[in-house]
PDB file of C-alpha atoms in Angstrom:
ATOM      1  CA  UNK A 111      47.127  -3.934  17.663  1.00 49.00           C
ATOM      2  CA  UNK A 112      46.732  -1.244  20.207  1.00 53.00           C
ATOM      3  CA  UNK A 113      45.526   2.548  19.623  1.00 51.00           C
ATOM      4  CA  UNK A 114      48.855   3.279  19.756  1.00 64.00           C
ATOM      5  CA  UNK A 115      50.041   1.035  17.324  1.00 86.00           C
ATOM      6  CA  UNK A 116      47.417   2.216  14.132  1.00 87.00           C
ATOM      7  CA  UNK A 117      49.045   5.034  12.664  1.00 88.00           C
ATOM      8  CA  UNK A 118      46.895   7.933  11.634  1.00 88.00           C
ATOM      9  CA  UNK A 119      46.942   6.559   8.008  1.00 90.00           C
ATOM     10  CA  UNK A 120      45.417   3.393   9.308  1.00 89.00           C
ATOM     11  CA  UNK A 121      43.143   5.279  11.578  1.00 89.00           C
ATOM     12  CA  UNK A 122      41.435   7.240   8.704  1.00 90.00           C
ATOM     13  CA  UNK A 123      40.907   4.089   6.866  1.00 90.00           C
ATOM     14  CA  UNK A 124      39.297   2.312   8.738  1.00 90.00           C
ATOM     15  CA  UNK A 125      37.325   5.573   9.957  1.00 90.00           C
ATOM     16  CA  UNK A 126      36.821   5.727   6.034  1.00 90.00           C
ATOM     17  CA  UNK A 127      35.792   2.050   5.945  1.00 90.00           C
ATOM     18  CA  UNK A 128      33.016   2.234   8.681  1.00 91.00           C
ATOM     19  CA  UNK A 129      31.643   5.359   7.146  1.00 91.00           C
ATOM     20  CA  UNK A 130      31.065   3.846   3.620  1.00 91.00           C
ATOM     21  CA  UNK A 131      29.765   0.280   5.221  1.00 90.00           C
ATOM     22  CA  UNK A 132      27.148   2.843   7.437  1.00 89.00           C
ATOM     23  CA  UNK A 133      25.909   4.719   4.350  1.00 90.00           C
ATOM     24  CA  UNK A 134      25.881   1.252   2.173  1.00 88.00           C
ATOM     25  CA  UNK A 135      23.610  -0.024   5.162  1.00 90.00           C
ATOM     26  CA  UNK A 136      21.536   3.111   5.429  1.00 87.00           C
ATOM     27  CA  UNK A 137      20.803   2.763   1.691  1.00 87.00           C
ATOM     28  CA  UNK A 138      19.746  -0.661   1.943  1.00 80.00           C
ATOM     29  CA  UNK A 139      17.450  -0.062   4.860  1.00 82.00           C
ATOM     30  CA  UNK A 140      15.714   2.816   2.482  1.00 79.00           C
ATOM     31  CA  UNK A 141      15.324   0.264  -0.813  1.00 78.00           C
ATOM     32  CA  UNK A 142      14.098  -2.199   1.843  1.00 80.00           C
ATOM     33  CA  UNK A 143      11.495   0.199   3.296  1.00 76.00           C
ATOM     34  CA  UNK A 144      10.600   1.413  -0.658  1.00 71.00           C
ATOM     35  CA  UNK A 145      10.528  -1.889  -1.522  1.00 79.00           C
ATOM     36  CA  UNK A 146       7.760  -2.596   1.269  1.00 83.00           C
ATOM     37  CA  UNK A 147       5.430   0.144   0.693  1.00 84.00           C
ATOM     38  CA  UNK A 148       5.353  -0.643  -3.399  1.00 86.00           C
ATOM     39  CA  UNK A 149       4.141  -3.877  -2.150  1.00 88.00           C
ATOM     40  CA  UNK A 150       1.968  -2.613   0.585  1.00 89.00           C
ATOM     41  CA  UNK A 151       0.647  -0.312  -2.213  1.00 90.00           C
ATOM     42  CA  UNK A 152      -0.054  -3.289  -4.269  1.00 91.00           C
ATOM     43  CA  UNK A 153      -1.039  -5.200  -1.746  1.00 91.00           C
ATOM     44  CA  UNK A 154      -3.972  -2.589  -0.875  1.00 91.00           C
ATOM     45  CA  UNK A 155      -5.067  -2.237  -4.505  1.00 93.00           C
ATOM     46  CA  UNK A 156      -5.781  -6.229  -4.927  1.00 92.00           C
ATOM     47  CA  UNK A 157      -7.824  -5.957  -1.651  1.00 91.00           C
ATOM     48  CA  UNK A 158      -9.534  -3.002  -2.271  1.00 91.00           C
ATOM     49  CA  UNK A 159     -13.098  -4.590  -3.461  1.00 91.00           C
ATOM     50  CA  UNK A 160     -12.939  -7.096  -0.653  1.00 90.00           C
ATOM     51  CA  UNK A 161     -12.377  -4.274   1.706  1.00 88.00           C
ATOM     52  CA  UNK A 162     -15.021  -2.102   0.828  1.00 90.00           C
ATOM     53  CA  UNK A 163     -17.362  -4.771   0.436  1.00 87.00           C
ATOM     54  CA  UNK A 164     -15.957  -6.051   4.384  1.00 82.00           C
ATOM     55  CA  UNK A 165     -16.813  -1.922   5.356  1.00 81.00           C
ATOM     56  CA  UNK A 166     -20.208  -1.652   3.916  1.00 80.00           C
ATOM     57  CA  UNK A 167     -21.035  -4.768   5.391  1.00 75.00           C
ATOM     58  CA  UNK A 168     -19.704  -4.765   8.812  1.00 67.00           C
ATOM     59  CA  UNK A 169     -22.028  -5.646  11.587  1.00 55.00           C
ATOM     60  CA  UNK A 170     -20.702  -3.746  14.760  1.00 52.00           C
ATOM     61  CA  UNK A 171     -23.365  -2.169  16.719  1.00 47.00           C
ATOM     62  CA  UNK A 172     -25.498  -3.661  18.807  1.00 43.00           C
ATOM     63  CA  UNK A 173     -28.853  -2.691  17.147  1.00 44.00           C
ATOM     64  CA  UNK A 174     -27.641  -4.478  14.083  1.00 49.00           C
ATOM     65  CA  UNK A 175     -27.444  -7.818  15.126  1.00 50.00           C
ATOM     66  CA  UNK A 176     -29.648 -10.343  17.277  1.00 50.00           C
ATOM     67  CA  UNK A 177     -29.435 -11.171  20.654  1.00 50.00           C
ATOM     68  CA  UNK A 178     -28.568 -14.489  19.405  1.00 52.00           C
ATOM     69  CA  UNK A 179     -24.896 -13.302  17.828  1.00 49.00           C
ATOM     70  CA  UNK A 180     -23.945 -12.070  22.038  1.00 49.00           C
ATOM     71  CA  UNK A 181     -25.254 -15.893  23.058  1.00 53.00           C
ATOM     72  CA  UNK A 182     -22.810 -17.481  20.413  1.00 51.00           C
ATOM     73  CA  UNK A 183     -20.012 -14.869  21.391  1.00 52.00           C
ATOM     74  CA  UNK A 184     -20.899 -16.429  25.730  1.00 55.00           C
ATOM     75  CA  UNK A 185     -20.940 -19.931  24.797  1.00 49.00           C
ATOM     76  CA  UNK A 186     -17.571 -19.260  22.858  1.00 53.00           C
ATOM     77  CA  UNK A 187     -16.290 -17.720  25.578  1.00 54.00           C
ATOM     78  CA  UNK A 188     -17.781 -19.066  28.214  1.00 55.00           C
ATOM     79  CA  UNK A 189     -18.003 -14.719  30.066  1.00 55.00           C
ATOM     80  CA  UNK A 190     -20.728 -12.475  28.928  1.00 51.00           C
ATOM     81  CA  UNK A 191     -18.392  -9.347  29.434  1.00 52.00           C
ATOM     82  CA  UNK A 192     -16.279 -10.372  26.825  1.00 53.00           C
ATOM     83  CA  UNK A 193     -18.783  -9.911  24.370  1.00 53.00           C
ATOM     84  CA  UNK A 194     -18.117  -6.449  24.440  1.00 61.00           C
ATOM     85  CA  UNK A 195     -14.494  -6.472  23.819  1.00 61.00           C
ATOM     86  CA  UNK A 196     -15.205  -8.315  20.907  1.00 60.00           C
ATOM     87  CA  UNK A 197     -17.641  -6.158  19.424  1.00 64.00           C
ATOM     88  CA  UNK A 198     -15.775  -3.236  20.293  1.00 71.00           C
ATOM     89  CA  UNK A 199     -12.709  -4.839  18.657  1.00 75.00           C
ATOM     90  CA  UNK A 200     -14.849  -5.257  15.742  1.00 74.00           C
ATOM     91  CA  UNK A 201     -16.324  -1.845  15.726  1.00 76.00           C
ATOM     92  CA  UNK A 202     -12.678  -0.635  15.562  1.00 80.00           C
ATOM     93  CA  UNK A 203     -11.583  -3.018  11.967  1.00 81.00           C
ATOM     94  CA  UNK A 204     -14.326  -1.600  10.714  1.00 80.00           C
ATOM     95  CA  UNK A 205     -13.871   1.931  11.482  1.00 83.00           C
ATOM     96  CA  UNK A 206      -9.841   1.318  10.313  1.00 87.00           C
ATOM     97  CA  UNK A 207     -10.991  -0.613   7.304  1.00 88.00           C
ATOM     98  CA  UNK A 208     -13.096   2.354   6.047  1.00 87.00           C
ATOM     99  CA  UNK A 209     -11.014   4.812   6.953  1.00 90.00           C
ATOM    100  CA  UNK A 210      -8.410   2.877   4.909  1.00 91.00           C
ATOM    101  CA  UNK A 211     -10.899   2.452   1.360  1.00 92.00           C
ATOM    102  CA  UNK A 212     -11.650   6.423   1.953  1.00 92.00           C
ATOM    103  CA  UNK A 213      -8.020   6.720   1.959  1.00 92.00           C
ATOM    104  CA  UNK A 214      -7.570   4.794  -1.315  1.00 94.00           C
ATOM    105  CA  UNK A 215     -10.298   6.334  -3.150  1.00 94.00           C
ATOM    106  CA  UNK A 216      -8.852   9.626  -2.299  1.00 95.00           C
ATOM    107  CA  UNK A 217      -5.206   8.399  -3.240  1.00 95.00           C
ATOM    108  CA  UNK A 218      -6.501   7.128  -6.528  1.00 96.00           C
ATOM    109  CA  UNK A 219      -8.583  10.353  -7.444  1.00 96.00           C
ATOM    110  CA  UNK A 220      -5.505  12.344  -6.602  1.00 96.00           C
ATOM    111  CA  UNK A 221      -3.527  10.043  -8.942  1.00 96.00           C
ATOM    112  CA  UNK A 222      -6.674  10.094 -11.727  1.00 97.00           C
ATOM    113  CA  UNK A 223      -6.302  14.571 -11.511  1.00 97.00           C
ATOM    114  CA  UNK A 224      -2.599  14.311 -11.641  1.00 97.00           C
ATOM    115  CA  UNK A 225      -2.677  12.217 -14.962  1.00 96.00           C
ATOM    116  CA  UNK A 226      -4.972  14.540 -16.297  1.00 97.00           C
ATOM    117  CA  UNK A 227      -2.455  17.407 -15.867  1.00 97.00           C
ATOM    118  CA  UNK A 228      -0.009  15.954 -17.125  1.00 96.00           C
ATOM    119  CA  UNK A 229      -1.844  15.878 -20.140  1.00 94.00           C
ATOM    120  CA  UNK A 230       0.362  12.518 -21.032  1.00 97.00           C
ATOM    121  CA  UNK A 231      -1.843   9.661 -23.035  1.00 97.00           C
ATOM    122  CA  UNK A 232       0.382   7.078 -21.045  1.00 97.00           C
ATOM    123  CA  UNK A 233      -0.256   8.455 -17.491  1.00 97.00           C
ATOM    124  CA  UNK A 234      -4.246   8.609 -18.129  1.00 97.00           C
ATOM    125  CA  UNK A 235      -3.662   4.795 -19.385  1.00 98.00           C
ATOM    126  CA  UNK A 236      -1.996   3.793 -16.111  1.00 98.00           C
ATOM    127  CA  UNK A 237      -4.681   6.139 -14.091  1.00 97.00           C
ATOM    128  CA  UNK A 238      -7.417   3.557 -16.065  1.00 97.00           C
ATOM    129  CA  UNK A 239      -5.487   0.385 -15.387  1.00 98.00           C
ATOM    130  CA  UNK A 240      -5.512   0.837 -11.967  1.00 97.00           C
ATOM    131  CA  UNK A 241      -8.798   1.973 -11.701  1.00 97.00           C
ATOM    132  CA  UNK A 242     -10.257  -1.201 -14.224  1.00 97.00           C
ATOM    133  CA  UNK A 243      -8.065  -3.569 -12.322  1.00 97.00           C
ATOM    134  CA  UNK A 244      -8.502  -2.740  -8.861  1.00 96.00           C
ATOM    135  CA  UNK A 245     -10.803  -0.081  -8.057  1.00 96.00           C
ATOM    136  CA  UNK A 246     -14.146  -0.212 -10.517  1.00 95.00           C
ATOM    137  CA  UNK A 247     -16.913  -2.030  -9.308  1.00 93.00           C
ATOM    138  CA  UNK A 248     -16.811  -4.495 -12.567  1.00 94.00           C
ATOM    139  CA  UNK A 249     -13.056  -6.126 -12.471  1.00 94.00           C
ATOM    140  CA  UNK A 250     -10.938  -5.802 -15.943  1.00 97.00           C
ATOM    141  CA  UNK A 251      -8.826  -8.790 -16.627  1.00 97.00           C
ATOM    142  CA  UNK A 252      -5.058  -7.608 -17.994  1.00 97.00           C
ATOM    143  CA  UNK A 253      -6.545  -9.112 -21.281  1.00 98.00           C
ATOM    144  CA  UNK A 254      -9.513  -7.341 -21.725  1.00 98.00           C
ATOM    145  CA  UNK A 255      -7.405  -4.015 -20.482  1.00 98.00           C
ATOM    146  CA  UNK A 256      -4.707  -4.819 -23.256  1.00 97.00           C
ATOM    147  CA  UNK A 257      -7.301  -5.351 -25.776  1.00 98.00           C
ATOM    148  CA  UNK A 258      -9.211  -1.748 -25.060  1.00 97.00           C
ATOM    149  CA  UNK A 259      -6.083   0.162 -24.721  1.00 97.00           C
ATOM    150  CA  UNK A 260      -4.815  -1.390 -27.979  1.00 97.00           C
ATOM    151  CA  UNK A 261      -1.378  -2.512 -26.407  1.00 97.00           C
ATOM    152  CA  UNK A 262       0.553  -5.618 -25.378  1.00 97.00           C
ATOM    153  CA  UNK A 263      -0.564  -7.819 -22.105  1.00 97.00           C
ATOM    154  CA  UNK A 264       2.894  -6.689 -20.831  1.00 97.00           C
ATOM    155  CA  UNK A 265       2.524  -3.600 -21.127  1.00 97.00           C
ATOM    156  CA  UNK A 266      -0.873  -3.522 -18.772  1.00 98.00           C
ATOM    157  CA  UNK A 267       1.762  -5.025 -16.007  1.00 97.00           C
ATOM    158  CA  UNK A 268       4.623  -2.279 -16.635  1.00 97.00           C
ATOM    159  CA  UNK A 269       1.759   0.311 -16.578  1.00 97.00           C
ATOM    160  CA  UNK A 270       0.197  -1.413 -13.207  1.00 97.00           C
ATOM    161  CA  UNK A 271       4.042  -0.752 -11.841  1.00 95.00           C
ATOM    162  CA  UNK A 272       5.179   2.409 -12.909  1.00 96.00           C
ATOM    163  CA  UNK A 273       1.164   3.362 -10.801  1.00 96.00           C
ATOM    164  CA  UNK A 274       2.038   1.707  -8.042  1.00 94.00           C
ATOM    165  CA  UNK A 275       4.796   3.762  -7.658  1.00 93.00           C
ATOM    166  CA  UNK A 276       2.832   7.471  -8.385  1.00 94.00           C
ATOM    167  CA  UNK A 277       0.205   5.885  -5.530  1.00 94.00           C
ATOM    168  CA  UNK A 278       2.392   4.885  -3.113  1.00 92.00           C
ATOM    169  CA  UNK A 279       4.264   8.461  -1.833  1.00 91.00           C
ATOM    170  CA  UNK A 280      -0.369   9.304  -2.187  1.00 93.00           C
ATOM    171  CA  UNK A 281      -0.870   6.749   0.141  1.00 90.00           C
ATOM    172  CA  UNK A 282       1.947   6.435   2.700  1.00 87.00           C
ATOM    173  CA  UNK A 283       3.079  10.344   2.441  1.00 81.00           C
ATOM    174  CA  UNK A 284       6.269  10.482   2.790  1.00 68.00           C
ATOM    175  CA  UNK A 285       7.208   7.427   3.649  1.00 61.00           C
ATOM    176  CA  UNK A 286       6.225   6.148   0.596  1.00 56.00           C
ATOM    177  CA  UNK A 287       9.074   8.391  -0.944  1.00 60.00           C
ATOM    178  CA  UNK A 288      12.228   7.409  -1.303  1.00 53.00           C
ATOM    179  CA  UNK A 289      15.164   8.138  -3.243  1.00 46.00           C
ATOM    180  CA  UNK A 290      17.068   4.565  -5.173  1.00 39.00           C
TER     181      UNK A 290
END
């Protein structure tokens, strides 16, 4: 069928049709993206320990390593000026990876004061999850968790869930906010 042969009856339909199919696609794109930061968000909070303990023990100046570590790096590359791309790249994880547990800690305390205000038993439960789980220095299982808070095992996993999604807009800004 030509142009000419759609009448304008036809022509709003499928005008109709594209628009609907564009906003059904548009909404999926925004779950998807939601979707990703939740687990990003979770993601972050399972690393977190291994992270920090990665930052406070990176090794990326010079003075903090011996002359030996720059011989491996030659004989692994066979150049000696590669050595300082390498540490430099190294340098630069570690600068991202603290800057990313500063970020978390700060997400997390944010989090902790908004719980607080709420004043709501059930938000300063989550607020302790999360921290136990994830963030303490002495790891809670979901067990021991369930068995302080005086509730089901379950209900430490919908409480790790329903956090994930109060961190994640505290983390990402606002991408990590999104309308379902």
């Amino acid at each position: 069928m030509s142009k000419s042969q759609l009448s304008e009856e036809q022509m709003k339909e499928i005008v109709a049709l594209v628009i609907e199919t564009y906003r059904k696609e548009q909404e999926t794109q925004r779950k998807k993206a939601f979707d990703r930061r939740l687990h990003n968000t979770r993601l972050l909070l399972i690393n977190y320990r291994g992270l920090l303990a990665n930052s406070e023990r990176s090794v990326y100046e010079a003075l903090q390593c011996d002359e030996d570590v720059y011989d491996i790096l030659s004989l692994m590359t066979g150049k000696a000026s590669e050595n300082e791309v390498y540490v430099e790249s190294i340098k630069r994880s570690a600068a991202k990876t603290a800057l990313i547990i500063e970020h978390i800690k700060r997400a997390v305390a944010d989090y902790g004061e908004f719980c607080k205000r709420t004043g709501k038993e059930e938000e300063l439960r989550r607020w302790r999850t999360i921290k136990r789980l994830y963030i303490d220095d002495e790891a809670w299982t979901a067990e021991q968790i369930a068995e302080n808070e005086h509730i089901d095992v379950s209900t430490v996993y919908k409480d790790v869930k329903a956090a994930q999604k109060r961190l994640a807009p505290r983390i990402f800004g606002i991408d990590g906010v999104f309308f379902r």
